[in-house]
Structures are given as C-alpha cells and as structure tokens.
CSV table of C-alpha atoms and ligand atoms in Angstrom, one decimal:
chain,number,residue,atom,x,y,z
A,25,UNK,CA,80.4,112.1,82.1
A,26,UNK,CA,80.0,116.0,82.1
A,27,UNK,CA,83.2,117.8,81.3
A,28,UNK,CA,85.5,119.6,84.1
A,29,UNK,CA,86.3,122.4,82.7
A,30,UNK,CA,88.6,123.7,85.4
A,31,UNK,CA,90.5,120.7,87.1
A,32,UNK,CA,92.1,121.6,90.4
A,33,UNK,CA,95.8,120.9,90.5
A,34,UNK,CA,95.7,119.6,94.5
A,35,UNK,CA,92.5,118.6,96.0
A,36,UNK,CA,92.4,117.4,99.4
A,37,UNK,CA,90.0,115.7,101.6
A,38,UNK,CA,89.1,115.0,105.6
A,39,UNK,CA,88.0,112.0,105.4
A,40,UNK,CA,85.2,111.7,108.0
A,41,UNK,CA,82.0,109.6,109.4
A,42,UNK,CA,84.1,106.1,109.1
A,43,UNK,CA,82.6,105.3,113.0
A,44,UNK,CA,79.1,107.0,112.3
A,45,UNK,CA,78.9,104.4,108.8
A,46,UNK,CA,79.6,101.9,111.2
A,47,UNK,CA,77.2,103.0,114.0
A,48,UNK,CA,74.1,103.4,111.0
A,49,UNK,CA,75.2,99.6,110.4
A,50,UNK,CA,75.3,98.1,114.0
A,51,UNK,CA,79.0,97.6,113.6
A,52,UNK,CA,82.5,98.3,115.3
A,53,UNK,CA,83.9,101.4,114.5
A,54,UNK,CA,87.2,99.6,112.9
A,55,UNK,CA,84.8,98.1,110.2
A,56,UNK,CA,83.9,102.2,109.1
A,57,UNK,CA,87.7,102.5,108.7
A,58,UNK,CA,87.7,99.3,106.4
A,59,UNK,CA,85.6,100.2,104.3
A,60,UNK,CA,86.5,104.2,103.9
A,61,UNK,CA,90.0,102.1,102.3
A,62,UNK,CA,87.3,101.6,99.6
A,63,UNK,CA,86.9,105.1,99.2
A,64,UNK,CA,90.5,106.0,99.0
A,65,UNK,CA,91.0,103.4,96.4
A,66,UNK,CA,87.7,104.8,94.6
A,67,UNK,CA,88.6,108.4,94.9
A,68,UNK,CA,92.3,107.9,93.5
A,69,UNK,CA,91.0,106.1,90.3
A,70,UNK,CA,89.1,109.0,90.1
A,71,UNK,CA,91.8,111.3,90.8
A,72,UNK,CA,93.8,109.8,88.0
A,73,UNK,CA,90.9,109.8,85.5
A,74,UNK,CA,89.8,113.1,85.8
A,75,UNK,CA,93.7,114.3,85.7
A,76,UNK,CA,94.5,115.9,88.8
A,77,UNK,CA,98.5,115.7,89.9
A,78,UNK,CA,98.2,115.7,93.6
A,79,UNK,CA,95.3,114.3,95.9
A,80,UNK,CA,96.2,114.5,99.6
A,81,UNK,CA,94.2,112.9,102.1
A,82,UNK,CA,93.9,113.1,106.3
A,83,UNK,CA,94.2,110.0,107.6
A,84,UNK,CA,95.7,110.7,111.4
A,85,UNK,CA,95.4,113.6,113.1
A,86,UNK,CA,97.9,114.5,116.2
A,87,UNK,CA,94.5,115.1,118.0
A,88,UNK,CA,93.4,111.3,117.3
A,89,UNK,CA,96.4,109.4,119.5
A,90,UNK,CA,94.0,110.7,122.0
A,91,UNK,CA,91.4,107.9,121.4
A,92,UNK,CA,91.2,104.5,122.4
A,93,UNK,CA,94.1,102.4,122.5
A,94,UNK,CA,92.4,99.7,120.2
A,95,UNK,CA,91.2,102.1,117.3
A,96,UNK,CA,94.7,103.6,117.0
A,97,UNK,CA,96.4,99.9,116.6
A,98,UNK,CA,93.2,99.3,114.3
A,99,UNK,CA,94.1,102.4,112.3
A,100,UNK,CA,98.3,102.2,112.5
A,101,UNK,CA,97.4,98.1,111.1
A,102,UNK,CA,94.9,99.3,108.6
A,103,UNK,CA,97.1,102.2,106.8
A,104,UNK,CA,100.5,99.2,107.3
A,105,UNK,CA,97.8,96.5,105.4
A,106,UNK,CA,96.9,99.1,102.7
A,107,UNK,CA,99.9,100.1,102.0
A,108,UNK,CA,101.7,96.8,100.9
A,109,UNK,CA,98.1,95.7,99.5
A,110,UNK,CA,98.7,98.9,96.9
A,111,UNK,CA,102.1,99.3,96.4
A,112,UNK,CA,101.6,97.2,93.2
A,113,UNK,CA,99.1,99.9,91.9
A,114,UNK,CA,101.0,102.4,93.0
A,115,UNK,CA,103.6,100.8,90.3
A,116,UNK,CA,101.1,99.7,87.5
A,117,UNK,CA,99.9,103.6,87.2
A,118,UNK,CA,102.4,105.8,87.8
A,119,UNK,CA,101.5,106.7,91.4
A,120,UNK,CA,103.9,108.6,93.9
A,121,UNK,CA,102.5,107.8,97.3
A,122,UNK,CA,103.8,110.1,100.1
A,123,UNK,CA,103.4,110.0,103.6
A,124,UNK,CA,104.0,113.4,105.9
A,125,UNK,CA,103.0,114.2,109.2
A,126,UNK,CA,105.1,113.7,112.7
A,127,UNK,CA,106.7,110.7,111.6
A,128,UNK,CA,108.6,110.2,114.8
A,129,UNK,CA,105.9,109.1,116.6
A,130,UNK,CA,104.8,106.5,114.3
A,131,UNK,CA,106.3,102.3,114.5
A,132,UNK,CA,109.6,101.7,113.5
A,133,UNK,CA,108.4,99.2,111.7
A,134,UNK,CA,105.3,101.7,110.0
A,135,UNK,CA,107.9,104.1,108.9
A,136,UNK,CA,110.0,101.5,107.8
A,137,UNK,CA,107.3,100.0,105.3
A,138,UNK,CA,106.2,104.1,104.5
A,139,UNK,CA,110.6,104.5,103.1
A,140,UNK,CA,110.4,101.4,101.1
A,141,UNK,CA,107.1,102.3,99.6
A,142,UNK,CA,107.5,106.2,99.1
A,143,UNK,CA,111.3,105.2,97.7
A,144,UNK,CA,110.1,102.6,95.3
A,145,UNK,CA,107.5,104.9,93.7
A,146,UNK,CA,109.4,108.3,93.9
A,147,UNK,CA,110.0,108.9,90.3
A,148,UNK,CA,105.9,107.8,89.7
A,149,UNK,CA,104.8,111.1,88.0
A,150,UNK,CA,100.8,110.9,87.4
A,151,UNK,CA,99.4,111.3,90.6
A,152,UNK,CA,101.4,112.3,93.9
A,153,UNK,CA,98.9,110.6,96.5
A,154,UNK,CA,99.9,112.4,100.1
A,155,UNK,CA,98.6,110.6,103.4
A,156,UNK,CA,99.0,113.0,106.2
A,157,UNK,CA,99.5,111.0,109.3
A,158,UNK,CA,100.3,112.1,112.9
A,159,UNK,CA,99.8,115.6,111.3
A,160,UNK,CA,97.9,118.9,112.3
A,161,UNK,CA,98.7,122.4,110.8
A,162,UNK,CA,99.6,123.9,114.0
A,163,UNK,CA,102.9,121.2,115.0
A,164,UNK,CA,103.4,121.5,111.6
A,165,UNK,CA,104.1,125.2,111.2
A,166,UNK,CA,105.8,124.6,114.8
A,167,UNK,CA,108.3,122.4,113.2
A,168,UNK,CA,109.0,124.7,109.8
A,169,UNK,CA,109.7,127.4,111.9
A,170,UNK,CA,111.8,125.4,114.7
A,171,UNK,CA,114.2,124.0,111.5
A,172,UNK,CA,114.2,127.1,110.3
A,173,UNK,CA,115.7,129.0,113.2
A,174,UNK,CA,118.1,126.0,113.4
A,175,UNK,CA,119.6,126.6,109.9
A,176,UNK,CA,120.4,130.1,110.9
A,177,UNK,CA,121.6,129.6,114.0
A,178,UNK,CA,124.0,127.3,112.4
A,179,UNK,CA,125.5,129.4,109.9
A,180,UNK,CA,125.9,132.6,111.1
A,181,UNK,CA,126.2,134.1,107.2
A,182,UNK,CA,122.5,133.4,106.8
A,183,UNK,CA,121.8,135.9,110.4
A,184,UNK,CA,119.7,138.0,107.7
A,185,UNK,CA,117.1,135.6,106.8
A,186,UNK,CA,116.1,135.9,110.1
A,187,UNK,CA,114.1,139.2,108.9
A,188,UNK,CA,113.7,138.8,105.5
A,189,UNK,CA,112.3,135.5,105.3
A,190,UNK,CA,109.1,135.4,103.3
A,191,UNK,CA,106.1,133.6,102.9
A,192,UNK,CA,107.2,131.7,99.9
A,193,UNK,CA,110.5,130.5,101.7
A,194,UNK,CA,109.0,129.7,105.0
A,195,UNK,CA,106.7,127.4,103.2
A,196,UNK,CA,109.3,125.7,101.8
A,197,UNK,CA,110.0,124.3,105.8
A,198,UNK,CA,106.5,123.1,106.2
A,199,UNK,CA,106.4,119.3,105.7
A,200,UNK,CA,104.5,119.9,102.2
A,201,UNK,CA,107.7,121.6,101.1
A,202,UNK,CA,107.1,121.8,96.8
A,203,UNK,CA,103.8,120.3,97.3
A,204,UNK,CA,101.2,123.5,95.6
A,205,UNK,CA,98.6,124.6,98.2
A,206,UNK,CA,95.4,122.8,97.7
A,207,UNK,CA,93.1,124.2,95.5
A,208,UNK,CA,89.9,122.3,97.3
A,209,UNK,CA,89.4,120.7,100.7
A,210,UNK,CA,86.5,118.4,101.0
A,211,UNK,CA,85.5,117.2,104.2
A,212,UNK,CA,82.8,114.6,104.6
A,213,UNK,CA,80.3,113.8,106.9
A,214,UNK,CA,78.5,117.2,107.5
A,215,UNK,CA,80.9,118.4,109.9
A,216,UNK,CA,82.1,122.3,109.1
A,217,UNK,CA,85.8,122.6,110.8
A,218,UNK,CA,89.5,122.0,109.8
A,219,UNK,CA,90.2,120.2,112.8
A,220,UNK,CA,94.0,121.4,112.9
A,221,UNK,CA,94.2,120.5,109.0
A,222,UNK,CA,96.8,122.5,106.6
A,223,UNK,CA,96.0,125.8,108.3
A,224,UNK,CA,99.2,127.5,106.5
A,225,UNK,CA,98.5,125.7,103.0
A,226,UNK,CA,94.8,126.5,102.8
A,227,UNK,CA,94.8,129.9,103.4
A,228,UNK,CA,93.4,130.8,99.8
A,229,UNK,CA,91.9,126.6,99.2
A,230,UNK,CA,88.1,126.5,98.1
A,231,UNK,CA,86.1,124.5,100.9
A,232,UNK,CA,83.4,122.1,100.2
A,233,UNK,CA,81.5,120.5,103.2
A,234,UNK,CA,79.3,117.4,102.1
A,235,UNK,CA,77.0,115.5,104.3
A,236,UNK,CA,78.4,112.2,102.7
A,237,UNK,CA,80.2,109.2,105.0
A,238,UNK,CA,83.3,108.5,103.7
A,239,UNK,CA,82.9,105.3,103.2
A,240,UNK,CA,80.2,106.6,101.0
A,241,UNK,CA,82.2,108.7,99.4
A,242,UNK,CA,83.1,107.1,95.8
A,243,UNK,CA,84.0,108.0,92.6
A,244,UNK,CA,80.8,110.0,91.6
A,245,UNK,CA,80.8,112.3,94.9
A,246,UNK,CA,84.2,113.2,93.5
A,247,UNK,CA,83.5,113.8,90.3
A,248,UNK,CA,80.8,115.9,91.4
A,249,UNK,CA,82.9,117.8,93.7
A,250,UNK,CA,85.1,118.8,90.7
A,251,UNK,CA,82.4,120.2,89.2
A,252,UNK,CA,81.3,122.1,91.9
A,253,UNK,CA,84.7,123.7,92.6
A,254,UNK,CA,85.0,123.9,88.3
A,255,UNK,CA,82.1,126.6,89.1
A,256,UNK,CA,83.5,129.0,91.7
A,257,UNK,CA,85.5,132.4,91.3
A,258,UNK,CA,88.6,132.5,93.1
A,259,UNK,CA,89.2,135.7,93.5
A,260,UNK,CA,92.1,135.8,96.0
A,261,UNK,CA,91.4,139.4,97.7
A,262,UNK,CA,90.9,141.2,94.1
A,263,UNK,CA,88.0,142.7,92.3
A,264,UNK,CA,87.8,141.1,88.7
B,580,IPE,C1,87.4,109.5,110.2
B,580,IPE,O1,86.3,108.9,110.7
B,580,IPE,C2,88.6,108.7,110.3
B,580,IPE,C3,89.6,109.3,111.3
B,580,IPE,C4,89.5,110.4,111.9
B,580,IPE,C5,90.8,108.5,111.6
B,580,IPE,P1,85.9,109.0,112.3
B,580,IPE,O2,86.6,107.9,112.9
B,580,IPE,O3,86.3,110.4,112.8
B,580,IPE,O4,84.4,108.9,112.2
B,580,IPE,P2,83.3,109.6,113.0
B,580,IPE,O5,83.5,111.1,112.8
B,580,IPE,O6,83.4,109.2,114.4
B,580,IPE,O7,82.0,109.2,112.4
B,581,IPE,C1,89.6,114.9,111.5
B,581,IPE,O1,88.5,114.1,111.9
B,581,IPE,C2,90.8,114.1,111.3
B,581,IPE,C3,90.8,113.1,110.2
B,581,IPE,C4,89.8,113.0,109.3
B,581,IPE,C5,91.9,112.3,110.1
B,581,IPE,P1,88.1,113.9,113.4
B,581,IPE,O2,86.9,113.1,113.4
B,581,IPE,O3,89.2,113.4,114.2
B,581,IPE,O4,87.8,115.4,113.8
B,581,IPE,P2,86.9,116.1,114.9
B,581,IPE,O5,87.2,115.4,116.2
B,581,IPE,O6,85.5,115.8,114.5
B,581,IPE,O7,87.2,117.5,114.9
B,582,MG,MG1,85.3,112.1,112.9
C-alpha cells in the first residue's frame, strides 16, 4: 500500500447508487441497501487503518421520507439490524458511533437502540463513526439558529450575543457541535450535488465525485480517495 502522506482528520461520504446496483442486477432496490452495509463496514476498517479520527456518513436525508413507504421501513429496519449486528465491533476497536440528524422524527424504539448504542461506546476514542440520519444542512442550520435565539431569549444577560455571535460559536449549535468540518466529501455514483448535505460544515471541505456504486465502494476506492485528496492544495482564499 502507497503511503498517505496527508491523512484527512474528517472525511465524509454520500453514499449513493444503492437502487441503480440493484437495478444493474435485476434486483429490489432494498437489496442495493443491503449490500452498501458492506461498504460501510469495508470503508470503516479502512478508516481505522489508514488513521483517520472521524468518518461521517449520509445515510437519510430529510428529502428521502418522501419515498415509498416500503423503502423507508426497509432503510429505518436496515440501519436498527446494523446497528445491534456492530455494536460488538464498535467495542472490540475502539469505535464511537454517533447518530445526528432530526431525531424526533425517527421510532421510539430507533432512537431508543441509537442511546444505548452511542452511550455504551462514548468514551471509544479511535474512530468517531457519524451516521447522519433524518438530516439535511438547511433544517440543520434552522435548528442551531432556533436554539440559539432561545438561549438568549431566556437569559436576558446574554441580550449581546445576539450581535456578536460569530461563526465559531454559531457552529457550536449545529448538530455537529465539536465535530471538525470535513476535510473531504466523497459522493458516489457519478452524481455532482450535495443534496442538502452539511452546507455550513463544508464550506472550505475538498469534494471528490466518483462514478463508483456504493455498494462498490470498498476499501481500495477509499484508500484511493485518500490519496487523491493527499494531493490537493487547500488554499482556503489565500495565495501561497
Ligand atoms: C443511496 O442510494 C441510499 C439512500 C439515499 C438512502 P439510492 O437509494 O439513492 O440509490 P440510487 O441513487 O437510486 O441509485
Ligand atoms: C442523497 O442521496 C442522500 C443520501 C445519500 C442519504 P439521494 O439519492 O437521496 O439524492 P438525490 O435525490 O439524488 O439528490
Ligand atoms: Mg440516490
């Protein structure tokens, strides 16, 4: 294996083409979701091997409770299955798995099964593995800034922040809180969009489109990735 030389602290990926995989193969579209659990498995070894702390991945979109009724129960009973298949995992290395996204429209019984999991591997400090679920960037800077008028308003001391709040702070009220931005967004399956994805957190993230399926995505395809972003200059608005 070729050497990174510049690991990115947060990569992230859209994880896309589950239902095309499944089209190419005659198949249900549920089956393309099955197997792009493979990839998430695959990509998270990787993640651990290649030493990056935080690898976040978009699992739900707000936008998808708009398809059919079966896919969403197929999707809601795939990410429950997974998640007490790989708690055990999640022990054995060290993982922190974390779920964020509008949690308040999820099962009680989902984000029952998301506390006991995210509390039992809290303290897990090798990889921090974020699922965003019922998530998009826009309800999501919606909600930072609705809880952050609702502190002040409550405590009439803090009137000032009102003004003075910066970028820094504010991002502190977005659901990634401490989380660092991503330094690389993937997305797979030849489409070039966000798709309502961490539009505050990747103003400054290196984007890398790949024509790939996710579940064809494996450990390779992320490794090569790595590389790729190992090779750009970040030059955040200055000349070097
Ligand atoms: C990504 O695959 C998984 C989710 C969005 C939940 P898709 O289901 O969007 O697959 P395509 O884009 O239809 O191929
Ligand atoms: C984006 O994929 C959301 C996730 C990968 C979870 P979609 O397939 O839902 O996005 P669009 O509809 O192509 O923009
Ligand atoms: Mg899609």
């Amino acid at each position: 294996m070729e050497n990174i030389a510049r690991v990115p602290v947060h990569v992230s990926i859209i994880m896309d083409g589950n239902g095309r995989w499944a089209r190419e193969r005659g198949l249900e579209r549920a089956a393309g979701h099955i197997e792009g659990v493979e990839s998430v498995r695959a990509c998270t070894e990787a993640a651990v091997e290649c030493g990056v702390k935080y690898l976040s991945l978009y699992a739900f979109s707000e936008e998808n409770w708009g398809r059919p009724e079966d896919e969403v129960n197929a999707l809601m009973g795939l990410m429950f299955k997974s998640m007490l298949a790989e708690l055990s995992n999640f022990l054995e290395n060290g993982i922190r798995f974390v779920v964020l996204g509008n949690r308040s429209r999820l099962s009680a019984e989902l984000n029952s099964t998301i506390d006991s999991c995210m509390e039992k591997t809290r303290d897990n400090d090798v990889l921090t593995l974020i699922v965003f679920l019922s998530y998009s960037g826009k309800w999501d800077i919606l909600q930072a800034a609705k809880r952050f008028a609702a502190e002040v308003a409550a405590d009439p001391s803090r009137a000032g922040e009102l003004m003075s709040i910066g970028t820094e702070e504010f991002g502190r009220y977005l659901v990634t809180g401490d989380i660092p931005d991503p330094d690389l967004i993937i997305r797979t399956s030849g489409e070039m969009r966000l798709s309502n994805y961490l539009l505050w957190q990747g103003a400054y993230s290196e984007l890398l489109f790949c024509d790939t399926l996710w579940p064809d995505f494996r450990k390779d395809e992320f490794r090569s990735a790595l590389m790729t972003y190992s090779k750009r200059d970040r030059r955040y608005g200055k000349v070097k």
